[in-house]
mmCIF file of C-alpha atoms in Angstrom:
data_model
loop_
_atom_site.group_PDB
_atom_site.id
_atom_site.type_symbol
_atom_site.label_atom_id
_atom_site.label_comp_id
_atom_site.label_asym_id
_atom_site.label_seq_id
_atom_site.Cartn_x
_atom_site.Cartn_y
_atom_site.Cartn_z
ATOM 1 C CA UNK A 1400 -4.799 -17.925 -65.797
ATOM 2 C CA UNK A 1401 -6.728 -14.793 -64.649
ATOM 3 C CA UNK A 1402 -6.306 -12.839 -67.927
ATOM 4 C CA UNK A 1403 -8.655 -12.188 -70.599
ATOM 5 C CA UNK A 1404 -7.152 -11.366 -74.016
ATOM 6 C CA UNK A 1405 -8.970 -9.032 -76.351
ATOM 7 C CA UNK A 1406 -8.337 -8.026 -79.932
ATOM 8 C CA UNK A 1407 -8.220 -5.985 -81.802
ATOM 9 C CA UNK A 1408 -6.969 -2.971 -79.966
ATOM 10 C CA UNK A 1409 -8.744 -0.654 -82.479
ATOM 11 C CA UNK A 1410 -11.277 -0.967 -85.113
ATOM 12 C CA UNK A 1411 -12.727 1.199 -87.980
ATOM 13 C CA UNK A 1412 -15.951 0.270 -89.506
ATOM 14 C CA UNK A 1413 -18.132 1.940 -92.039
ATOM 15 C CA UNK A 1414 -21.674 2.899 -90.994
ATOM 16 C CA UNK A 1415 -24.041 -0.169 -91.522
ATOM 17 C CA UNK A 1416 -21.232 -2.581 -91.345
ATOM 18 C CA UNK A 1417 -20.584 -5.349 -88.837
ATOM 19 C CA UNK A 1418 -18.183 -4.651 -86.085
ATOM 20 C CA UNK A 1419 -16.411 -8.083 -84.460
ATOM 21 C CA UNK A 1420 -14.437 -7.827 -81.452
ATOM 22 C CA UNK A 1421 -12.912 -11.037 -79.889
ATOM 23 C CA UNK A 1422 -11.900 -12.264 -76.533
ATOM 24 C CA UNK A 1423 -10.071 -15.374 -75.225
ATOM 25 C CA UNK A 1424 -9.700 -16.732 -71.672
ATOM 26 C CA UNK A 1425 -7.649 -19.558 -70.014
ATOM 27 C CA UNK A 1426 -9.489 -20.210 -66.784
ATOM 28 C CA UNK A 1427 -12.200 -22.752 -67.213
ATOM 29 C CA UNK A 1428 -13.733 -21.484 -63.925
ATOM 30 C CA UNK A 1429 -15.071 -18.396 -65.499
ATOM 31 C CA UNK A 1430 -18.822 -18.645 -65.935
ATOM 32 C CA UNK A 1431 -20.118 -15.276 -66.533
ATOM 33 C CA UNK A 1432 -19.015 -13.084 -69.585
ATOM 34 C CA UNK A 1433 -20.251 -9.574 -69.940
ATOM 35 C CA UNK A 1434 -19.402 -6.814 -72.555
ATOM 36 C CA UNK A 1435 -19.019 -3.265 -71.347
ATOM 37 C CA UNK A 1436 -19.352 -0.203 -73.510
ATOM 38 C CA UNK A 1437 -17.388 2.982 -72.308
ATOM 39 C CA UNK A 1438 -17.710 6.541 -73.703
ATOM 40 C CA UNK A 1439 -15.048 9.166 -73.154
ATOM 41 C CA UNK A 1440 -15.388 10.596 -69.412
ATOM 42 C CA UNK A 1441 -17.821 7.983 -68.578
ATOM 43 C CA UNK A 1442 -17.627 4.841 -66.597
ATOM 44 C CA UNK A 1443 -18.119 1.503 -68.436
ATOM 45 C CA UNK A 1444 -21.775 0.405 -68.770
ATOM 46 C CA UNK A 1445 -22.970 -3.185 -69.368
ATOM 47 C CA UNK A 1446 -24.108 -3.782 -72.844
ATOM 48 C CA UNK A 1447 -24.770 -7.549 -72.911
ATOM 49 C CA UNK A 1448 -23.811 -10.678 -71.077
ATOM 50 C CA UNK A 1449 -23.550 -14.460 -71.379
ATOM 51 C CA UNK A 1450 -23.244 -17.527 -69.513
ATOM 52 C CA UNK A 1451 -21.694 -20.586 -70.899
ATOM 53 C CA UNK A 1452 -24.781 -22.738 -70.971
ATOM 54 C CA UNK A 1453 -25.782 -20.919 -74.210
ATOM 55 C CA UNK A 1454 -23.654 -20.465 -77.474
ATOM 56 C CA UNK A 1455 -25.326 -17.278 -78.572
ATOM 57 C CA UNK A 1456 -27.252 -14.349 -77.044
ATOM 58 C CA UNK A 1457 -28.841 -11.534 -79.092
ATOM 59 C CA UNK A 1458 -30.142 -8.186 -77.747
ATOM 60 C CA UNK A 1459 -31.036 -5.786 -80.578
ATOM 61 C CA UNK A 1460 -27.993 -5.241 -82.994
ATOM 62 C CA UNK A 1461 -25.740 -6.668 -80.307
ATOM 63 C CA UNK A 1462 -24.978 -10.519 -80.272
ATOM 64 C CA UNK A 1463 -22.662 -12.583 -78.228
ATOM 65 C CA UNK A 1464 -21.131 -15.795 -79.557
ATOM 66 C CA UNK A 1465 -19.502 -18.149 -77.105
ATOM 67 C CA UNK A 1466 -17.364 -21.039 -78.003
ATOM 68 C CA UNK A 1467 -16.727 -22.982 -74.690
ATOM 69 C CA UNK A 1468 -14.236 -25.791 -76.213
ATOM 70 C CA UNK A 1469 -12.096 -22.927 -77.760
ATOM 71 C CA UNK A 1470 -12.455 -20.573 -74.593
ATOM 72 C CA UNK A 1471 -13.351 -17.718 -76.856
ATOM 73 C CA UNK A 1472 -16.184 -15.328 -76.918
ATOM 74 C CA UNK A 1473 -17.031 -12.411 -79.389
ATOM 75 C CA UNK A 1474 -19.170 -9.322 -79.718
ATOM 76 C CA UNK A 1475 -21.044 -8.522 -82.891
ATOM 77 C CA UNK A 1476 -22.497 -5.261 -83.697
ATOM 78 C CA UNK A 1477 -24.728 -5.222 -86.635
ATOM 79 C CA UNK A 1478 -25.627 -2.254 -88.647
ATOM 80 C CA UNK A 1479 -23.094 -0.404 -86.884
ATOM 81 C CA UNK A 1480 -23.923 3.428 -86.223
ATOM 82 C CA UNK A 1481 -21.786 6.355 -85.486
ATOM 83 C CA UNK A 1482 -23.197 6.413 -81.857
ATOM 84 C CA UNK A 1483 -21.698 3.076 -81.334
ATOM 85 C CA UNK A 1484 -18.207 4.703 -81.558
ATOM 86 C CA UNK A 1485 -16.784 3.871 -77.947
ATOM 87 C CA UNK A 1486 -14.337 1.676 -76.235
ATOM 88 C CA UNK A 1487 -15.610 -1.934 -75.525
ATOM 89 C CA UNK A 1488 -14.293 -4.102 -72.913
ATOM 90 C CA UNK A 1489 -14.846 -7.884 -72.382
ATOM 91 C CA UNK A 1490 -14.669 -9.334 -69.081
ATOM 92 C CA UNK A 1491 -15.376 -12.604 -67.233
ATOM 93 C CA UNK A 1492 -15.788 -13.735 -63.582
ATOM 94 C CA UNK A 1493 -16.215 -16.991 -61.546
ATOM 95 C CA UNK A 1494 -19.108 -18.366 -59.514
ATOM 96 C CA UNK A 1495 -16.745 -19.275 -56.916
ATOM 97 C CA UNK A 1496 -14.733 -17.062 -54.464
ATOM 98 C CA UNK A 1497 -14.715 -13.326 -54.834
ATOM 99 C CA UNK A 1498 -16.287 -13.540 -58.295
ATOM 100 C CA UNK A 1499 -14.381 -10.262 -59.443
ATOM 101 C CA UNK A 1500 -14.639 -9.094 -62.905
ATOM 102 C CA UNK A 1501 -11.512 -9.490 -64.983
ATOM 103 C CA UNK A 1502 -11.498 -7.210 -67.941
ATOM 104 C CA UNK A 1503 -9.870 -7.318 -71.418
ATOM 105 C CA UNK A 1504 -7.654 -4.559 -72.672
ATOM 106 C CA UNK A 1505 -10.224 -2.847 -74.707
ATOM 107 C CA UNK A 1506 -11.057 -2.100 -78.158
ATOM 108 C CA UNK A 1507 -11.599 1.421 -79.300
ATOM 109 C CA UNK A 1508 -14.317 1.212 -82.128
ATOM 110 C CA UNK A 1509 -14.804 4.156 -84.499
ATOM 111 C CA UNK A 1510 -17.897 4.074 -86.883
ATOM 112 C CA UNK A 1511 -17.332 6.237 -90.002
ATOM 113 C CA UNK A 1512 -20.536 7.864 -91.422
ATOM 114 C CA UNK B 783 -32.815 5.103 -59.613
ATOM 115 C CA UNK B 784 -29.773 7.124 -58.661
ATOM 116 C CA UNK B 785 -26.480 5.769 -60.121
ATOM 117 C CA UNK B 786 -22.943 5.290 -58.387
ATOM 118 C CA UNK B 787 -21.677 8.595 -57.182
ATOM 119 C CA UNK B 788 -18.020 9.460 -57.191
ATOM 120 C CA UNK B 789 -16.177 12.527 -56.109
ATOM 121 C CA UNK B 790 -13.928 14.527 -56.813
ATOM 122 C CA UNK B 791 -14.237 14.263 -60.789
ATOM 123 C CA UNK B 792 -10.704 15.366 -61.214
ATOM 124 C CA UNK B 793 -7.668 15.653 -58.865
ATOM 125 C CA UNK B 794 -4.073 16.749 -59.685
ATOM 126 C CA UNK B 795 -1.554 16.378 -56.854
ATOM 127 C CA UNK B 796 2.202 16.150 -56.550
ATOM 128 C CA UNK B 797 3.965 12.696 -55.847
ATOM 129 C CA UNK B 798 4.297 11.869 -52.376
ATOM 130 C CA UNK B 799 1.214 13.793 -51.325
ATOM 131 C CA UNK B 800 -1.910 11.851 -50.189
ATOM 132 C CA UNK B 801 -5.351 11.987 -51.901
ATOM 133 C CA UNK B 802 -8.906 10.481 -51.004
ATOM 134 C CA UNK B 803 -11.760 9.371 -53.257
ATOM 135 C CA UNK B 804 -15.299 8.854 -52.172
ATOM 136 C CA UNK B 805 -18.017 6.549 -53.413
ATOM 137 C CA UNK B 806 -21.716 6.296 -52.778
ATOM 138 C CA UNK B 807 -23.128 3.062 -54.257
ATOM 139 C CA UNK B 808 -26.785 2.667 -55.461
ATOM 140 C CA UNK B 809 -28.740 2.117 -52.600
ATOM 141 C CA UNK B 810 -29.298 -1.305 -51.483
ATOM 142 C CA UNK B 811 -26.130 -2.611 -53.405
ATOM 143 C CA UNK B 812 -24.285 -4.951 -51.018
ATOM 144 C CA UNK B 813 -21.338 -5.429 -53.066
ATOM 145 C CA UNK B 814 -18.800 -2.643 -53.662
ATOM 146 C CA UNK B 815 -15.684 -2.436 -55.920
ATOM 147 C CA UNK B 816 -12.885 -0.091 -56.673
ATOM 148 C CA UNK B 817 -11.143 -0.352 -59.868
ATOM 149 C CA UNK B 818 -7.968 1.419 -61.393
ATOM 150 C CA UNK B 819 -8.065 2.181 -65.129
ATOM 151 C CA UNK B 820 -4.652 3.139 -66.369
ATOM 152 C CA UNK B 821 -4.997 5.080 -69.860
ATOM 153 C CA UNK B 822 -5.577 2.623 -72.744
ATOM 154 C CA UNK B 823 -6.183 -0.430 -70.379
ATOM 155 C CA UNK B 824 -9.093 -2.325 -68.990
ATOM 156 C CA UNK B 825 -10.128 -1.698 -65.435
ATOM 157 C CA UNK B 826 -8.253 -3.580 -62.804
ATOM 158 C CA UNK B 827 -10.003 -4.617 -59.716
ATOM 159 C CA UNK B 828 -8.031 -3.064 -56.390
ATOM 160 C CA UNK B 829 -10.552 -4.144 -53.607
ATOM 161 C CA UNK B 830 -14.134 -5.662 -53.384
ATOM 162 C CA UNK B 831 -16.409 -5.318 -50.315
ATOM 163 C CA UNK B 832 -19.346 -7.405 -49.420
ATOM 164 C CA UNK B 833 -21.376 -5.056 -47.013
ATOM 165 C CA UNK B 834 -18.371 -3.654 -44.813
ATOM 166 C CA UNK B 835 -16.244 -6.611 -45.255
ATOM 167 C CA UNK B 836 -13.224 -7.141 -47.576
ATOM 168 C CA UNK B 837 -13.751 -10.084 -50.085
ATOM 169 C CA UNK B 838 -10.649 -9.456 -52.162
ATOM 170 C CA UNK B 839 -7.940 -7.066 -51.963
ATOM 171 C CA UNK B 840 -5.226 -9.245 -53.525
ATOM 172 C CA UNK B 841 -4.189 -6.506 -56.063
ATOM 173 C CA UNK B 842 -4.286 -3.380 -53.776
ATOM 174 C CA UNK B 843 -0.861 -1.985 -53.063
ATOM 175 C CA UNK B 844 -1.258 -2.110 -49.319
ATOM 176 C CA UNK B 845 1.886 -0.104 -48.627
ATOM 177 C CA UNK B 846 0.200 3.075 -50.035
ATOM 178 C CA UNK B 847 -3.373 2.404 -50.755
ATOM 179 C CA UNK B 848 -6.204 1.807 -48.239
ATOM 180 C CA UNK B 849 -9.902 1.576 -48.463
ATOM 181 C CA UNK B 850 -12.717 1.401 -46.114
ATOM 182 C CA UNK B 851 -16.583 0.924 -46.158
ATOM 183 C CA UNK B 852 -17.746 1.828 -42.831
ATOM 184 C CA UNK B 853 -21.591 0.830 -42.092
ATOM 185 C CA UNK B 854 -21.589 -1.041 -45.347
ATOM 186 C CA UNK B 855 -22.685 2.014 -47.585
ATOM 187 C CA UNK B 856 -20.190 4.759 -48.630
ATOM 188 C CA UNK B 857 -16.370 3.898 -49.315
ATOM 189 C CA UNK B 858 -13.356 5.911 -49.360
ATOM 190 C CA UNK B 859 -10.183 4.976 -51.278
ATOM 191 C CA UNK B 860 -6.745 6.594 -50.085
ATOM 192 C CA UNK B 861 -3.287 6.920 -51.570
ATOM 193 C CA UNK B 862 -0.541 7.825 -49.382
ATOM 194 C CA UNK B 863 1.957 8.691 -50.576
ATOM 195 C CA UNK B 864 1.061 8.987 -54.281
ATOM 196 C CA UNK B 865 3.499 7.952 -57.078
ATOM 197 C CA UNK B 866 3.651 9.061 -60.767
ATOM 198 C CA UNK B 867 2.342 5.627 -61.721
ATOM 199 C CA UNK B 868 -0.858 5.992 -59.661
ATOM 200 C CA UNK B 869 -2.109 8.538 -62.545
ATOM 201 C CA UNK B 870 -5.337 6.753 -63.615
ATOM 202 C CA UNK B 871 -8.997 6.877 -63.421
ATOM 203 C CA UNK B 872 -10.458 5.325 -60.105
ATOM 204 C CA UNK B 873 -13.695 3.703 -60.762
ATOM 205 C CA UNK B 874 -16.335 2.613 -58.156
ATOM 206 C CA UNK B 875 -18.995 0.225 -59.034
ATOM 207 C CA UNK B 876 -21.621 -1.473 -57.081
ATOM 208 C CA UNK B 877 -23.866 -4.585 -57.432
ATOM 209 C CA UNK B 878 -26.784 -6.096 -55.537
ATOM 210 C CA UNK B 879 -24.771 -9.043 -54.684
ATOM 211 C CA UNK B 880 -21.747 -11.148 -55.833
ATOM 212 C CA UNK B 881 -21.919 -12.134 -59.425
ATOM 213 C CA UNK B 882 -24.684 -9.745 -60.579
ATOM 214 C CA UNK B 883 -24.362 -6.777 -62.745
ATOM 215 C CA UNK B 884 -22.113 -4.197 -61.673
ATOM 216 C CA UNK B 885 -22.874 -0.477 -62.251
ATOM 217 C CA UNK B 886 -19.939 2.029 -62.603
ATOM 218 C CA UNK B 887 -19.766 5.617 -61.601
ATOM 219 C CA UNK B 888 -18.145 8.129 -63.850
ATOM 220 C CA UNK B 889 -14.836 7.718 -62.074
ATOM 221 C CA UNK B 890 -12.125 10.162 -60.681
ATOM 222 C CA UNK B 891 -9.368 11.136 -62.915
ATOM 223 C CA UNK B 892 -6.163 11.474 -60.897
ATOM 224 C CA UNK B 893 -3.050 13.088 -62.122
ATOM 225 C CA UNK B 894 0.232 12.799 -60.085
ATOM 226 C CA UNK B 895 2.886 15.269 -61.322
#
């Protein structure tokens, strides 16, 4: 119930293409869904986040699509660039209780030039 | 604004030895988290503090792990005795309050041999 399942584990996209990473959750009490980007040797950094009152949020080349009924959300990276090569984690947390972040397993994204 | 500071960056110890990690959160951040990130996996929350009180430590192996946050600022995480499976990156994060953006430090990479 506390899990967030992320796919794919790894993804290779050509420069200029669209990268899509998917996450699914079970716990309907989750109400905050961030995506984190992590480069080797660094800690995760918040990329973009969404709450379930909207179905889509866009910031530059990054878009979160949220499907509340399916309990799924996804990250789209438009015009993918080699500098986007990193590991991406989806996460979720609840408004109630400890409100701790539960992370997905991660997706290693490689953008080929 | 200074980020979350962690030390040391790297540590190699033998099994059954003890080790301690230190974290200094962003100034004014009330919430502090310790995460364990095993290679190839997403971060897993070990313990969460709100000021100097523990909010959640349900996934902390309390027989060998301990953490404290004296005076509600800096925090230390200790492992005693260490096991091979404790090899991981230990990430500290902080946020202004519960359910707000968490900022991560670079982590401490622990290798237990």
